[in-house]
Amino acid sequence: MKTATITTREQHLAKVQLYRWYQLYEKEINEKRISNQLEILADDIVMKSAAGEMKGKENYPERLKVYEGWKNAHHVENVNVTNSEKGLHLEADIRYQNIRPDGEKKSYTIHYNTLLNKDGKNLPKFSFIEIAPTGETTETFKDAYPENRTKSLMHYWLASMENLDGKVEPFVEMLADDFTLNFSTSSPIKSIKELETWLNGTPLQLKVSSHYPENFSVKTIMKNEYEVTVEFDWKGITKDNKQVKAKTKHIWYVVDNPNERFARILKADVSQIEPFEIIN
């Protein structure tokens, strides 16, 4: 496949969908959550796995019945996203663990080979998913839902920040009703209107914005509440072609309704590790 350059935004968008894919299997499967899952699949998706080949997303819900009563965990080890003529090509290596209704425990290493359609505006959709076991492991089951849930939120947040179009709409479903954003370079932001004003300020002085997450960790505070700690290595190019950089640490308090597309940020505290700097 011929490859082209890829933006960090495209990589974030593909990762949003990868991490969302695993979440359905890691909580109780219900109609609302199946509906959210179908939304990440192209109508003519082709899926290949040990369970056989499936064509067309209308056939997908039937495949889920086998997982009733299972506990599943998908620990993502490596993700690589490239641009191809057919869309975004995403490969991932994961460690998959399950506990079946009869108590039997299994764990495998698995390779994912996927393609996502992109239209430039919305989240891309999987058009092809190939799942191939690469080995068997012996591991203690560890819940992966908190990490997959909050990483999909993080990548959607970063992709939306990198849009640089001043539009606040994507953030609405990522923020709790009474949110507070304590950005290190502004007074606290506590409303969608204030966030819109901020998005139409400094970010619009940029023509490129790229975030590279590092040192991600998540801990469960209580049921459906998480604390996320992550550092963002940030690079940008201003509209007058100056290269700029900064590094920040984010601590997010996240609340989760598993039936929604995304968890929501209740509070974000941002501190500077390396302040904004012009490189050249």
Coordinates of C-alpha atoms in Angstrom, one line a residue:
M1 CA 0.0 0.0 0.0
K2 CA 1.3 3.4 -0.9
T3 CA 1.7 5.6 2.1
A4 CA 1.5 9.4 2.5
T5 CA 2.4 11.7 5.3
I6 CA 0.1 11.6 8.3
T7 CA -0.9 14.3 10.8
T8 CA -1.0 13.7 14.5
R9 CA -4.7 14.6 14.3
E10 CA -5.3 11.7 11.9
Q11 CA -3.4 9.4 14.3
H12 CA -5.5 10.6 17.2
L13 CA -8.8 10.1 15.3
A14 CA -7.8 6.5 14.4
K15 CA -6.8 5.7 18.0
V16 CA -10.1 7.1 19.3
Q17 CA -11.9 4.4 17.3
L18 CA -9.5 1.6 18.3
Y19 CA -9.9 2.3 22.0
R20 CA -13.7 2.6 21.6
W21 CA -13.8 -0.8 19.8
Y22 CA -12.6 -2.6 22.9
Q23 CA -14.9 -0.9 25.4
L24 CA -18.1 -2.7 24.2
Y25 CA -16.6 -6.1 25.2
E26 CA -15.4 -4.8 28.6
K27 CA -18.7 -3.8 30.2
E28 CA -22.2 -5.3 30.1
I29 CA -23.4 -5.4 26.5
N30 CA -26.7 -3.6 25.9
E31 CA -28.6 -2.0 23.0
K32 CA -27.3 1.5 23.5
R33 CA -23.7 0.4 23.7
I34 CA -24.1 -1.8 20.6
S35 CA -25.5 1.2 18.8
N36 CA -22.4 3.3 19.7
Q37 CA -20.3 0.4 18.4
L38 CA -22.1 0.2 15.1
E39 CA -21.4 3.9 14.6
I40 CA -17.6 3.2 14.3
L41 CA -18.2 0.6 11.6
A42 CA -18.6 1.3 7.8
D43 CA -21.8 -0.2 6.4
D44 CA -19.7 -2.5 4.2
I45 CA -17.2 -3.5 6.8
V46 CA -15.3 -6.8 6.3
M47 CA -14.2 -8.5 9.5
K48 CA -11.9 -11.6 9.7
S49 CA -11.1 -13.5 12.9
A50 CA -11.0 -17.0 14.3
A51 CA -14.8 -16.9 14.3
G52 CA -14.8 -16.6 10.5
E53 CA -15.4 -13.8 8.0
M54 CA -18.2 -11.3 8.3
K55 CA -19.4 -8.7 5.7
G56 CA -21.7 -5.8 6.4
K57 CA -22.2 -4.2 9.8
E58 CA -25.9 -5.4 10.0
N59 CA -24.4 -8.9 10.8
Y60 CA -22.3 -7.6 13.6
P61 CA -24.7 -7.7 16.6
E62 CA -25.3 -11.4 16.0
R63 CA -21.6 -12.0 16.7
L64 CA -21.9 -10.5 20.1
K65 CA -24.2 -13.2 21.6
V66 CA -21.3 -15.5 22.2
Y67 CA -19.8 -13.1 24.7
E68 CA -22.7 -13.0 27.1
G69 CA -21.4 -13.5 30.6
W70 CA -17.7 -13.1 29.6
K71 CA -15.2 -10.8 31.3
N72 CA -12.9 -9.3 28.7
A73 CA -9.8 -7.1 28.8
H74 CA -7.8 -5.7 25.9
H75 CA -4.4 -4.2 26.9
V76 CA -3.1 -2.2 23.9
E77 CA 0.7 -2.6 23.6
N78 CA 1.6 -1.0 20.3
V79 CA -0.4 1.1 17.8
N80 CA 0.9 2.3 14.3
V81 CA -1.2 4.5 12.1
T82 CA -0.2 5.3 8.5
N83 CA -2.0 6.9 5.5
S84 CA -2.8 4.8 2.5
E85 CA -4.8 5.3 -0.7
K86 CA -7.7 3.4 0.9
G87 CA -7.7 5.4 4.2
L88 CA -6.0 5.2 7.5
H89 CA -4.1 1.9 8.0
L90 CA -4.0 1.0 11.7
E91 CA -2.1 -1.9 13.2
A92 CA -2.1 -2.8 16.8
D93 CA -0.7 -5.5 19.1
I94 CA -2.7 -6.3 22.2
R95 CA -2.8 -8.7 25.1
Y96 CA -6.3 -10.1 25.4
Q97 CA -7.6 -11.7 28.6
N98 CA -10.9 -13.3 29.3
I99 CA -12.8 -15.2 32.0
R100 CA -15.7 -17.3 30.6
P101 CA -19.0 -18.0 32.4
D102 CA -17.7 -21.4 33.5
G103 CA -14.7 -19.8 35.1
E104 CA -12.2 -20.8 32.5
K105 CA -9.4 -18.2 32.0
K106 CA -7.6 -17.5 28.7
S107 CA -5.0 -15.0 27.6
Y108 CA -3.5 -14.3 24.2
T109 CA -1.4 -11.9 22.2
I110 CA -3.3 -10.6 19.2
H111 CA -2.4 -8.6 16.1
Y112 CA -5.0 -6.2 14.6
N113 CA -4.7 -5.2 11.0
T114 CA -7.4 -2.5 10.1
L115 CA -8.4 0.1 7.7
L116 CA -10.5 3.2 8.5
N117 CA -12.4 5.4 6.0
K118 CA -11.9 9.1 6.5
D119 CA -14.0 12.0 5.3
G120 CA -11.9 14.8 6.8
K121 CA -14.6 16.1 9.2
N122 CA -16.0 13.2 11.3
L123 CA -14.5 10.3 13.2
P124 CA -13.2 7.7 10.7
K125 CA -15.0 4.3 10.4
F126 CA -13.5 0.9 10.3
S127 CA -13.9 -0.7 6.8
F128 CA -11.7 -3.7 7.5
I129 CA -10.7 -5.5 10.7
E130 CA -8.5 -8.6 10.7
I131 CA -7.8 -10.1 14.1
A132 CA -5.1 -12.8 14.3
P133 CA -3.9 -14.5 17.5
T134 CA -0.1 -14.5 17.7
G135 CA 0.5 -16.5 20.9
E136 CA -0.9 -17.7 24.2
T137 CA 0.1 -16.2 27.5
T138 CA -0.4 -16.9 31.2
E139 CA -1.5 -13.7 32.9
T140 CA -3.7 -12.6 35.8
F141 CA -6.9 -10.9 34.6
K142 CA -6.7 -7.1 34.9
D143 CA -9.6 -4.8 33.9
A144 CA -8.6 -2.7 30.9
Y145 CA -11.9 -0.7 30.6
P146 CA -10.7 2.4 32.6
E147 CA -7.6 2.8 30.3
N148 CA -9.4 2.2 27.0
R149 CA -12.3 4.4 28.0
T150 CA -10.1 7.4 29.1
K151 CA -7.6 7.0 26.2
S152 CA -10.4 7.3 23.6
L153 CA -11.5 10.5 25.4
M154 CA -7.9 11.8 25.5
H155 CA -7.3 11.2 21.8
Y156 CA -10.7 12.7 20.8
W157 CA -9.8 15.8 22.9
L158 CA -6.4 16.1 21.3
A159 CA -7.8 15.6 17.7
S160 CA -10.4 18.3 18.4
M161 CA -7.8 20.7 19.8
E162 CA -5.7 20.1 16.7
N163 CA -8.6 21.1 14.4
L164 CA -7.7 24.8 14.9
D165 CA -11.1 25.9 13.6
G166 CA -12.5 27.6 16.7
K167 CA -15.4 25.2 16.8
V168 CA -16.5 24.1 20.3
E169 CA -19.2 21.6 19.3
P170 CA -17.0 18.4 19.6
F171 CA -16.1 19.3 23.2
V172 CA -19.7 19.4 24.4
E173 CA -19.9 15.6 24.7
M174 CA -16.4 15.4 26.4
L175 CA -17.3 17.8 29.3
A176 CA -19.5 17.2 32.3
D177 CA -22.2 19.9 33.0
D178 CA -20.3 21.6 35.8
F179 CA -16.8 21.3 34.4
T180 CA -13.7 23.4 35.2
L181 CA -10.7 23.6 33.0
N182 CA -7.7 25.1 34.8
F183 CA -5.4 25.7 31.8
S184 CA -2.0 27.0 32.8
T185 CA -2.2 30.1 30.5
S186 CA -5.7 31.4 31.3
S187 CA -8.2 31.9 34.1
P188 CA -10.4 28.9 34.8
I189 CA -12.9 28.0 32.0
K190 CA -16.2 26.9 33.4
S191 CA -18.7 27.2 30.5
I192 CA -18.9 26.1 26.8
K193 CA -19.1 29.8 25.9
E194 CA -15.8 30.5 27.7
L195 CA -14.2 27.5 26.0
E196 CA -15.4 28.8 22.6
T197 CA -13.8 32.2 23.4
W198 CA -10.5 30.5 24.3
L199 CA -10.5 28.3 21.2
N200 CA -11.0 31.4 19.1
G201 CA -8.0 33.1 20.7
T202 CA -4.5 31.7 20.9
P203 CA -5.1 28.4 18.9
L204 CA -6.2 30.4 15.9
Q205 CA -2.7 31.9 15.7
L206 CA -1.4 28.5 14.7
K207 CA -1.5 26.6 11.4
V208 CA -0.2 23.3 12.9
S209 CA -0.7 21.9 16.4
S210 CA 0.6 18.4 17.4
H211 CA 0.4 16.7 20.7
Y212 CA 2.4 13.6 21.7
P213 CA 1.0 12.0 24.9
E214 CA 3.6 10.5 27.4
N215 CA 3.5 8.9 30.8
F216 CA -0.3 8.1 30.7
S217 CA -1.8 6.6 33.8
V218 CA -5.4 6.2 35.1
K219 CA -6.7 5.2 38.5
T220 CA -10.3 4.4 39.5
I221 CA -11.5 6.8 42.2
M222 CA -14.9 5.1 42.6
K223 CA -17.3 3.4 40.3
N224 CA -17.5 5.4 37.0
E225 CA -15.0 8.0 38.2
Y226 CA -11.4 8.1 37.1
E227 CA -8.3 10.2 37.6
V228 CA -6.1 10.5 34.5
T229 CA -2.5 11.8 34.6
V230 CA -0.7 12.5 31.3
E231 CA 2.0 14.7 29.9
F232 CA 1.7 16.3 26.4
D233 CA 4.8 17.1 24.4
W234 CA 3.4 19.8 22.1
K235 CA 4.8 21.3 18.9
G236 CA 3.2 23.9 16.7
I237 CA 3.8 26.2 13.7
T238 CA 2.4 29.7 13.9
K239 CA 0.7 31.4 10.9
D240 CA 3.9 33.4 10.4
N241 CA 5.9 30.1 10.2
K242 CA 7.6 30.2 13.6
Q243 CA 8.1 26.8 15.2
V244 CA 7.0 26.6 18.8
K245 CA 6.9 24.0 21.5
A246 CA 5.8 23.4 25.1
K247 CA 5.3 20.5 27.5
T248 CA 2.4 20.3 30.0
K249 CA 1.1 17.9 32.6
H250 CA -2.6 17.3 32.8
I251 CA -4.6 15.8 35.7
W252 CA -8.2 15.0 34.6
Y253 CA -11.0 14.0 36.8
V254 CA -13.3 12.0 34.6
V255 CA -16.9 10.9 35.1
D256 CA -18.3 8.1 33.0
N257 CA -21.7 7.0 31.8
P258 CA -20.8 3.8 29.9
N259 CA -23.9 4.2 27.7
E260 CA -22.5 7.4 26.2
R261 CA -20.1 7.6 23.3
F262 CA -17.4 9.2 25.6
A263 CA -16.6 9.7 29.2
R264 CA -16.6 13.3 30.3
I265 CA -14.0 15.6 31.9
L266 CA -15.3 17.1 35.2
K267 CA -12.1 18.9 36.0
A268 CA -8.7 19.4 34.3
D269 CA -5.7 20.8 36.0
V270 CA -2.9 21.8 33.7
S271 CA 0.7 22.7 34.8
Q272 CA 3.7 23.7 32.7
I273 CA 6.7 21.4 32.6
E274 CA 8.4 23.3 29.8
P275 CA 6.9 26.7 29.0
F276 CA 5.9 27.9 25.6
E277 CA 9.0 28.6 23.6
I278 CA 9.8 29.7 20.0
I279 CA 12.4 27.3 18.5
N280 CA 13.5 29.4 15.6

